[in-house]
């Protein structure tokens, strides 16, 4: 579950709840198979959202045992960040409980303090063509009571059409939500949110043809189409909805959490500290910072449009899982300290991303549709190199060429995953 903002200018409306407090848990995923459990807490104009895998008890037990040994397995429930939307101050608080860190996402870029602007990169965006969004509701007339609320069976359709001159050449996309909807919010009070882009490049201007608000879907199915072809189906089932009073602390940043300046920093473990803020010791009694340090260098080649920080942290996690201290460097000067046993570098030889992948990723983030987020194909050709501590002497080198459904970052991650473990075995 990666928490990034869409690069399109979109107004999201977060409204005050009809109930003073409420908590809702839903299962999301293909029908009949494990997926994700999303829990939403609402108190006044503040909302907290948590996401965790819907896993069986045996797998959950294995994950807890791994956690006790200092290993954070991919997909671990507590590795996913928690998002608190504070409409009253126009901010999102994104929390990493394992790392005890938080990142403030300012919903209005003009509100970012000057000192933070100097630490957060500004990336130019070019607008060309249009992307038209048309959202409309069809009411079946069927009604029933669910969790004490009047529910309506609706079909909510969202269509996205790209103009011929758009810089993103992509087939038309459509998402259909059909199921039981209820109103949990009061429409009279709302908080307009203007997300700021987090990646540069060419994007079309957004045009809203129709905007509809069907309410909140408690149970139903979301289907996604690209170019008229079905690309995915996701079932939603509400397992709990309560109206008990919630603790205000759920909607605040914990006092002992440390603020970071990027999502990548949020997801990077603080060396030598566990989720309780205690010093971590490996079984042999050593601390992480006493382990052999392996530097993860900045990527070279055609890497400007990649989410490089998340990819470098992915490599660092692989290195840590192998028992070494994987360290994502902050500048080239770090390599001159002489404190690294080895350095890992990635050269991006070629990146090819379809228009469907670019727009599908953006639309998927807005709608929450994983199928759309993975729309289109992307190809990556890379070379991963293990250097000696000087960052120049080659110890081992492995090329990889991968095509996947998703973004260029997804493709590079898959390519790295293909070769990184064999390279790590060559660390001396």
PDB file of C-alpha atoms in Angstrom, residues 307-415:
ATOM      1  CA  UNK A 307      10.821   7.119  -7.952  1.00  0.00           C
ATOM      2  CA  UNK A 308      14.495   6.642  -7.246  1.00  0.00           C
ATOM      3  CA  UNK A 309      14.288   6.920  -3.486  1.00  0.00           C
ATOM      4  CA  UNK A 310      11.773   4.093  -3.123  1.00  0.00           C
ATOM      5  CA  UNK A 311      13.895   1.933  -5.443  1.00  0.00           C
ATOM      6  CA  UNK A 312      17.090   2.626  -3.498  1.00  0.00           C
ATOM      7  CA  UNK A 313      15.281   1.797  -0.272  1.00  0.00           C
ATOM      8  CA  UNK A 314      14.061  -1.433  -1.879  1.00  0.00           C
ATOM      9  CA  UNK A 315      17.715  -2.401  -2.476  1.00  0.00           C
ATOM     10  CA  UNK A 316      18.649  -1.364   1.063  1.00  0.00           C
ATOM     11  CA  UNK A 317      15.924  -3.631   2.467  1.00  0.00           C
ATOM     12  CA  UNK A 318      17.284  -6.539   0.433  1.00  0.00           C
ATOM     13  CA  UNK A 319      20.766  -5.876   1.810  1.00  0.00           C
ATOM     14  CA  UNK A 320      19.477  -5.678   5.397  1.00  0.00           C
ATOM     15  CA  UNK A 321      17.580  -8.941   4.958  1.00  0.00           C
ATOM     16  CA  UNK A 322      20.892 -10.561   4.063  1.00  0.00           C
ATOM     17  CA  UNK A 323      22.382  -9.438   7.387  1.00  0.00           C
ATOM     18  CA  UNK A 324      24.269  -6.313   6.281  1.00  0.00           C
ATOM     19  CA  UNK A 325      23.661  -2.636   7.016  1.00  0.00           C
ATOM     20  CA  UNK A 326      22.191  -1.270   3.786  1.00  0.00           C
ATOM     21  CA  UNK A 327      22.566   2.529   3.769  1.00  0.00           C
ATOM     22  CA  UNK A 328      20.935   4.896   1.275  1.00  0.00           C
ATOM     23  CA  UNK A 329      23.474   7.694   0.865  1.00  0.00           C
ATOM     24  CA  UNK A 330      22.388  11.327   0.983  1.00  0.00           C
ATOM     25  CA  UNK A 331      25.108  12.711  -1.299  1.00  0.00           C
ATOM     26  CA  UNK A 332      28.064  11.611  -3.403  1.00  0.00           C
ATOM     27  CA  UNK A 333      30.332  12.963  -0.653  1.00  0.00           C
ATOM     28  CA  UNK A 334      29.181  10.135   1.636  1.00  0.00           C
ATOM     29  CA  UNK A 335      31.130   7.649  -0.492  1.00  0.00           C
ATOM     30  CA  UNK A 336      34.374   9.446   0.325  1.00  0.00           C
ATOM     31  CA  UNK A 337      34.098   8.767   4.060  1.00  0.00           C
ATOM     32  CA  UNK A 338      35.684   5.325   3.695  1.00  0.00           C
ATOM     33  CA  UNK A 339      33.111   3.722   5.986  1.00  0.00           C
ATOM     34  CA  UNK A 340      31.480   1.463   3.369  1.00  0.00           C
ATOM     35  CA  UNK A 341      32.632  -2.071   2.607  1.00  0.00           C
ATOM     36  CA  UNK A 342      30.852  -2.058  -0.746  1.00  0.00           C
ATOM     37  CA  UNK A 343      28.741   0.187  -2.951  1.00  0.00           C
ATOM     38  CA  UNK A 344      25.746  -0.843  -5.082  1.00  0.00           C
ATOM     39  CA  UNK A 345      24.926   1.209  -8.161  1.00  0.00           C
ATOM     40  CA  UNK A 346      22.223   0.948 -10.809  1.00  0.00           C
ATOM     41  CA  UNK A 347      22.557   2.209 -14.373  1.00  0.00           C
ATOM     42  CA  UNK A 348      19.282   2.766 -16.249  1.00  0.00           C
ATOM     43  CA  UNK A 349      20.032   1.805 -19.844  1.00  0.00           C
ATOM     44  CA  UNK A 350      16.533   2.148 -21.283  1.00  0.00           C
ATOM     45  CA  UNK A 351      13.020   2.914 -20.037  1.00  0.00           C
ATOM     46  CA  UNK A 352       9.877   2.505 -22.110  1.00  0.00           C
ATOM     47  CA  UNK A 353       6.485   3.337 -20.581  1.00  0.00           C
ATOM     48  CA  UNK A 354       3.171   3.234 -22.440  1.00  0.00           C
ATOM     49  CA  UNK A 355       0.687   6.105 -22.260  1.00  0.00           C
ATOM     50  CA  UNK A 356      -1.827   3.723 -20.691  1.00  0.00           C
ATOM     51  CA  UNK A 357       0.644   3.038 -17.914  1.00  0.00           C
ATOM     52  CA  UNK A 358       1.181   6.738 -17.167  1.00  0.00           C
ATOM     53  CA  UNK A 359      -2.480   7.738 -17.073  1.00  0.00           C
ATOM     54  CA  UNK A 360      -3.617   4.459 -15.534  1.00  0.00           C
ATOM     55  CA  UNK A 361      -1.245   4.976 -12.643  1.00  0.00           C
ATOM     56  CA  UNK A 362      -2.596   8.437 -11.973  1.00  0.00           C
ATOM     57  CA  UNK A 363      -6.230   7.393 -12.301  1.00  0.00           C
ATOM     58  CA  UNK A 364      -5.609   4.348 -10.139  1.00  0.00           C
ATOM     59  CA  UNK A 365      -4.263   6.516  -7.337  1.00  0.00           C
ATOM     60  CA  UNK A 366      -7.313   8.760  -7.436  1.00  0.00           C
ATOM     61  CA  UNK A 367      -9.862   5.933  -7.565  1.00  0.00           C
ATOM     62  CA  UNK A 368      -8.017   3.379  -5.432  1.00  0.00           C
ATOM     63  CA  UNK A 369      -8.201   0.847  -8.278  1.00  0.00           C
ATOM     64  CA  UNK A 370      -5.122  -1.367  -8.311  1.00  0.00           C
ATOM     65  CA  UNK A 371      -6.109  -2.658 -11.756  1.00  0.00           C
ATOM     66  CA  UNK A 372      -5.960   0.844 -13.230  1.00  0.00           C
ATOM     67  CA  UNK A 373      -2.771   1.653 -11.328  1.00  0.00           C
ATOM     68  CA  UNK A 374      -1.156  -1.307 -13.126  1.00  0.00           C
ATOM     69  CA  UNK A 375      -2.622  -0.427 -16.529  1.00  0.00           C
ATOM     70  CA  UNK A 376      -0.352  -0.577 -19.557  1.00  0.00           C
ATOM     71  CA  UNK A 377       3.128  -2.005 -19.990  1.00  0.00           C
ATOM     72  CA  UNK A 378       6.553  -0.694 -19.044  1.00  0.00           C
ATOM     73  CA  UNK A 379       9.991  -2.025 -19.925  1.00  0.00           C
ATOM     74  CA  UNK A 380      13.287  -1.454 -18.159  1.00  0.00           C
ATOM     75  CA  UNK A 381      16.814  -2.385 -19.186  1.00  0.00           C
ATOM     76  CA  UNK A 382      19.304  -1.907 -16.356  1.00  0.00           C
ATOM     77  CA  UNK A 383      22.726  -2.938 -15.064  1.00  0.00           C
ATOM     78  CA  UNK A 384      23.261  -3.430 -11.327  1.00  0.00           C
ATOM     79  CA  UNK A 385      26.878  -3.246 -10.159  1.00  0.00           C
ATOM     80  CA  UNK A 386      28.508  -4.211  -6.877  1.00  0.00           C
ATOM     81  CA  UNK A 387      31.616  -2.077  -6.303  1.00  0.00           C
ATOM     82  CA  UNK A 388      34.336  -2.226  -3.700  1.00  0.00           C
ATOM     83  CA  UNK A 389      34.332   0.380  -0.945  1.00  0.00           C
ATOM     84  CA  UNK A 390      35.899   2.993  -3.234  1.00  0.00           C
ATOM     85  CA  UNK A 391      32.780   3.002  -5.410  1.00  0.00           C
ATOM     86  CA  UNK A 392      34.902   2.447  -8.539  1.00  0.00           C
ATOM     87  CA  UNK A 393      36.365  -1.065  -8.490  1.00  0.00           C
ATOM     88  CA  UNK A 394      33.862  -3.531  -9.943  1.00  0.00           C
ATOM     89  CA  UNK A 395      33.307  -6.676  -7.853  1.00  0.00           C
ATOM     90  CA  UNK A 396      30.344  -8.072  -9.828  1.00  0.00           C
ATOM     91  CA  UNK A 397      27.860  -6.832 -12.415  1.00  0.00           C
ATOM     92  CA  UNK A 398      24.479  -8.144 -13.604  1.00  0.00           C
ATOM     93  CA  UNK A 399      22.246  -6.848 -16.424  1.00  0.00           C
ATOM     94  CA  UNK A 400      18.445  -7.276 -16.415  1.00  0.00           C
ATOM     95  CA  UNK A 401      15.703  -6.570 -18.949  1.00  0.00           C
ATOM     96  CA  UNK A 402      12.090  -6.792 -17.733  1.00  0.00           C
ATOM     97  CA  UNK A 403       8.619  -5.877 -19.011  1.00  0.00           C
ATOM     98  CA  UNK A 404       5.758  -5.604 -16.510  1.00  0.00           C
ATOM     99  CA  UNK A 405       2.223  -4.284 -16.162  1.00  0.00           C
ATOM    100  CA  UNK A 406       2.590  -0.934 -14.438  1.00  0.00           C
ATOM    101  CA  UNK A 407       4.850   2.108 -14.360  1.00  0.00           C
ATOM    102  CA  UNK A 408       8.509   2.488 -15.297  1.00  0.00           C
ATOM    103  CA  UNK A 409       9.345   2.418 -11.582  1.00  0.00           C
ATOM    104  CA  UNK A 410       7.553  -0.935 -11.305  1.00  0.00           C
ATOM    105  CA  UNK A 411       9.613  -2.256 -14.217  1.00  0.00           C
ATOM    106  CA  UNK A 412      12.925  -1.124 -12.718  1.00  0.00           C
ATOM    107  CA  UNK A 413      11.976  -2.635  -9.353  1.00  0.00           C
ATOM    108  CA  UNK A 414      11.210  -5.972 -11.027  1.00  0.00           C
ATOM    109  CA  UNK A 415      14.531  -5.839 -12.883  1.00  0.00           C
TER     110      UNK A 415
END
